[in-house]
């Protein structure tokens, strides 16, 4: 029997213990599939005395993840602590410097430091893999890196934050306002320690930036993702969207246009009967489009112990099999710095605004849109009792620049009350 592949696991929370459970439950199956046993040598967490619901007695304990990363009896360092800097970064760097392979689920760290870490790993002859960092149990990194490697990828889209999809779905199903459902999500333990990562769209943007790198051969460019969260989505928007045959999703879109790499994470309208429109609760979905294959839709659990540990094991098993793929699908040094193109691809837009109910108000808004080159496809004004009229407009395809221009025009008409809401409508 060949030598075992020996893991050192830093982080024994939801995902880390999930990995321990899989390795303990499936030792025979993993050996049969890889041709060698996969074992755990040592583990690390903050609190040695915590009951973690798993038997850890056979493993050495390290208090310091960096010490774990440097152990001679560890072949693969599995980083499952989280955090974009601090111990996670220090220990991964230590593992790479020691020539060890690394598996991580840490999207925040990779979105900020993935390029440097990947270059370091390649220089050291090590691999750095991160299937679990994007869309939990969905094997989307594998799909892009391997299954679709013969395609020029034309577009990547996805709902990649389960918490936001839970909040939006629950608002629609229960007719509850954002604030109430946010509090429910908090009670259910869905929210990150810093909830802004979820509802502000940042966590999902981290994931989109990682997918973009593989899809388009570009250096990870998180700082150029145009990010909008779901905090301003109202129950009225959800109802109005439904009324017109759409649902609101926090949707990531990445594509290369004539102006460069466009990456945006924002609440969008999608047709109710589309695959994304049918996505319930905390589920994730990633849509990949390639020039040869057409459209691929991947759907599944985006978080949780089993699904995320399943993805970690996919990387571990690749390494056990001797499959040594570059972190972002091609050598890190060959990734190019993308020119950034802000939402150049035209889509229809949903606009909601409140107008003063007086003669000529609608005409002024229509003229303001027309002056910005925005053409109206559909328009509704809802019954109202007060002096203000809620108006919905669906435009023909236009660019974000034109919409921003149009909204600017609207606000100086003197008939629009408050800030208009503008959401892109994506065809999927
Ligand atoms: P978690 O439940 O909070 O567990 C984190 C673990 O790391 C804990 O065991 C903690 O120790 C340990 N830890 C934290 N700081 C440490 C330090 N300085 N030294 C040693 N150990 C330390 O987190 P998680 O949900 O498992 O997430 C782990 C990673 O997976 C994160 O990068 C996360 O973004 C990613 N991820 C998670 C999910 C998910 O569904 N949970 C999905 C996809 C990706 P103690 O237990 O002693 O406090
Ligand atoms: N906060 C993340 C989510 C966890 O809600 O999808 C999984 O990455």
PDB file of N, CA and C and ligand atoms in Angstrom, residues 107 133 136 160-164 190 192 198 203 207 284 302-303, ligand 2:
ATOM      1  N   UNK A 107     -12.845  32.044   1.088  1.00  0.00           N
ATOM      2  CA  UNK A 107     -13.025  32.934  -0.077  1.00  0.00           C
ATOM      3  C   UNK A 107     -12.549  34.356   0.193  1.00  0.00           C
ATOM      4  N   UNK A 133     -14.563  27.107  -1.386  1.00  0.00           N
ATOM      5  CA  UNK A 133     -14.706  28.543  -1.149  1.00  0.00           C
ATOM      6  C   UNK A 133     -15.859  29.152  -1.943  1.00  0.00           C
ATOM      7  N   UNK A 136     -20.221  26.412  -1.837  1.00  0.00           N
ATOM      8  CA  UNK A 136     -20.276  25.248  -0.938  1.00  0.00           C
ATOM      9  C   UNK A 136     -20.093  23.918  -1.632  1.00  0.00           C
ATOM     10  N   UNK A 160     -24.833  33.131  -5.146  1.00  0.00           N
ATOM     11  CA  UNK A 160     -23.755  32.449  -4.422  1.00  0.00           C
ATOM     12  C   UNK A 160     -23.723  32.809  -2.949  1.00  0.00           C
ATOM     13  N   UNK A 161     -24.755  33.460  -2.469  1.00  0.00           N
ATOM     14  CA  UNK A 161     -24.853  33.696  -1.028  1.00  0.00           C
ATOM     15  C   UNK A 161     -26.215  33.191  -0.562  1.00  0.00           C
ATOM     16  N   UNK A 162     -26.169  32.074   0.165  1.00  0.00           N
ATOM     17  CA  UNK A 162     -27.402  31.415   0.590  1.00  0.00           C
ATOM     18  C   UNK A 162     -28.212  32.278   1.542  1.00  0.00           C
ATOM     19  N   UNK A 163     -27.526  33.047   2.376  1.00  0.00           N
ATOM     20  CA  UNK A 163     -28.237  33.869   3.363  1.00  0.00           C
ATOM     21  C   UNK A 163     -29.115  34.905   2.659  1.00  0.00           C
ATOM     22  N   UNK A 164     -28.555  35.565   1.650  1.00  0.00           N
ATOM     23  CA  UNK A 164     -29.353  36.571   0.926  1.00  0.00           C
ATOM     24  C   UNK A 164     -30.519  35.915   0.199  1.00  0.00           C
ATOM     25  N   UNK A 190     -27.749  32.076  10.402  1.00  0.00           N
ATOM     26  CA  UNK A 190     -27.347  32.117   8.988  1.00  0.00           C
ATOM     27  C   UNK A 190     -26.302  33.192   8.699  1.00  0.00           C
ATOM     28  N   UNK A 192     -23.122  35.753   8.736  1.00  0.00           N
ATOM     29  CA  UNK A 192     -21.712  35.784   9.091  1.00  0.00           C
ATOM     30  C   UNK A 192     -21.558  36.648  10.344  1.00  0.00           C
ATOM     31  N   UNK A 198     -22.589  39.273   4.182  1.00  0.00           N
ATOM     32  CA  UNK A 198     -23.705  38.628   3.478  1.00  0.00           C
ATOM     33  C   UNK A 198     -24.588  39.660   2.782  1.00  0.00           C
ATOM     34  N   UNK A 203     -19.514  38.877   0.464  1.00  0.00           N
ATOM     35  CA  UNK A 203     -19.179  37.449   0.415  1.00  0.00           C
ATOM     36  C   UNK A 203     -19.418  36.891  -0.998  1.00  0.00           C
ATOM     37  N   UNK A 207     -16.677  35.471  -4.067  1.00  0.00           N
ATOM     38  CA  UNK A 207     -16.822  34.219  -4.832  1.00  0.00           C
ATOM     39  C   UNK A 207     -16.828  34.511  -6.334  1.00  0.00           C
ATOM     40  N   UNK A 284     -27.808  27.564  -3.577  1.00  0.00           N
ATOM     41  CA  UNK A 284     -26.976  28.341  -4.525  1.00  0.00           C
ATOM     42  C   UNK A 284     -27.187  27.817  -5.934  1.00  0.00           C
ATOM     43  N   UNK A 302     -25.119  25.644  -0.771  1.00  0.00           N
ATOM     44  CA  UNK A 302     -23.982  26.551  -0.831  1.00  0.00           C
ATOM     45  C   UNK A 302     -23.237  26.669   0.479  1.00  0.00           C
ATOM     46  N   UNK A 303     -23.693  25.973   1.501  1.00  0.00           N
ATOM     47  CA  UNK A 303     -23.052  26.085   2.815  1.00  0.00           C
ATOM     48  C   UNK A 303     -23.463  24.885   3.660  1.00  0.00           C
TER      49      UNK A 303
HETATM   50  N1  LIG B   2     -22.438  33.279   4.337  1.00  0.00           N
HETATM   51  C1  LIG B   2     -22.285  32.369   3.256  1.00  0.00           C
HETATM   52  C2  LIG B   2     -23.654  32.186   2.593  1.00  0.00           C
HETATM   53  C3  LIG B   2     -21.744  31.031   3.751  1.00  0.00           C
HETATM   54  O1  LIG B   2     -24.668  32.599   3.149  1.00  0.00           O
HETATM   55  O2  LIG B   2     -23.716  31.656   1.483  1.00  0.00           O
HETATM   56  C4  LIG B   2     -21.280  30.132   2.660  1.00  0.00           C
HETATM   57  O3  LIG B   2     -20.208  30.667   1.940  1.00  0.00           O
END
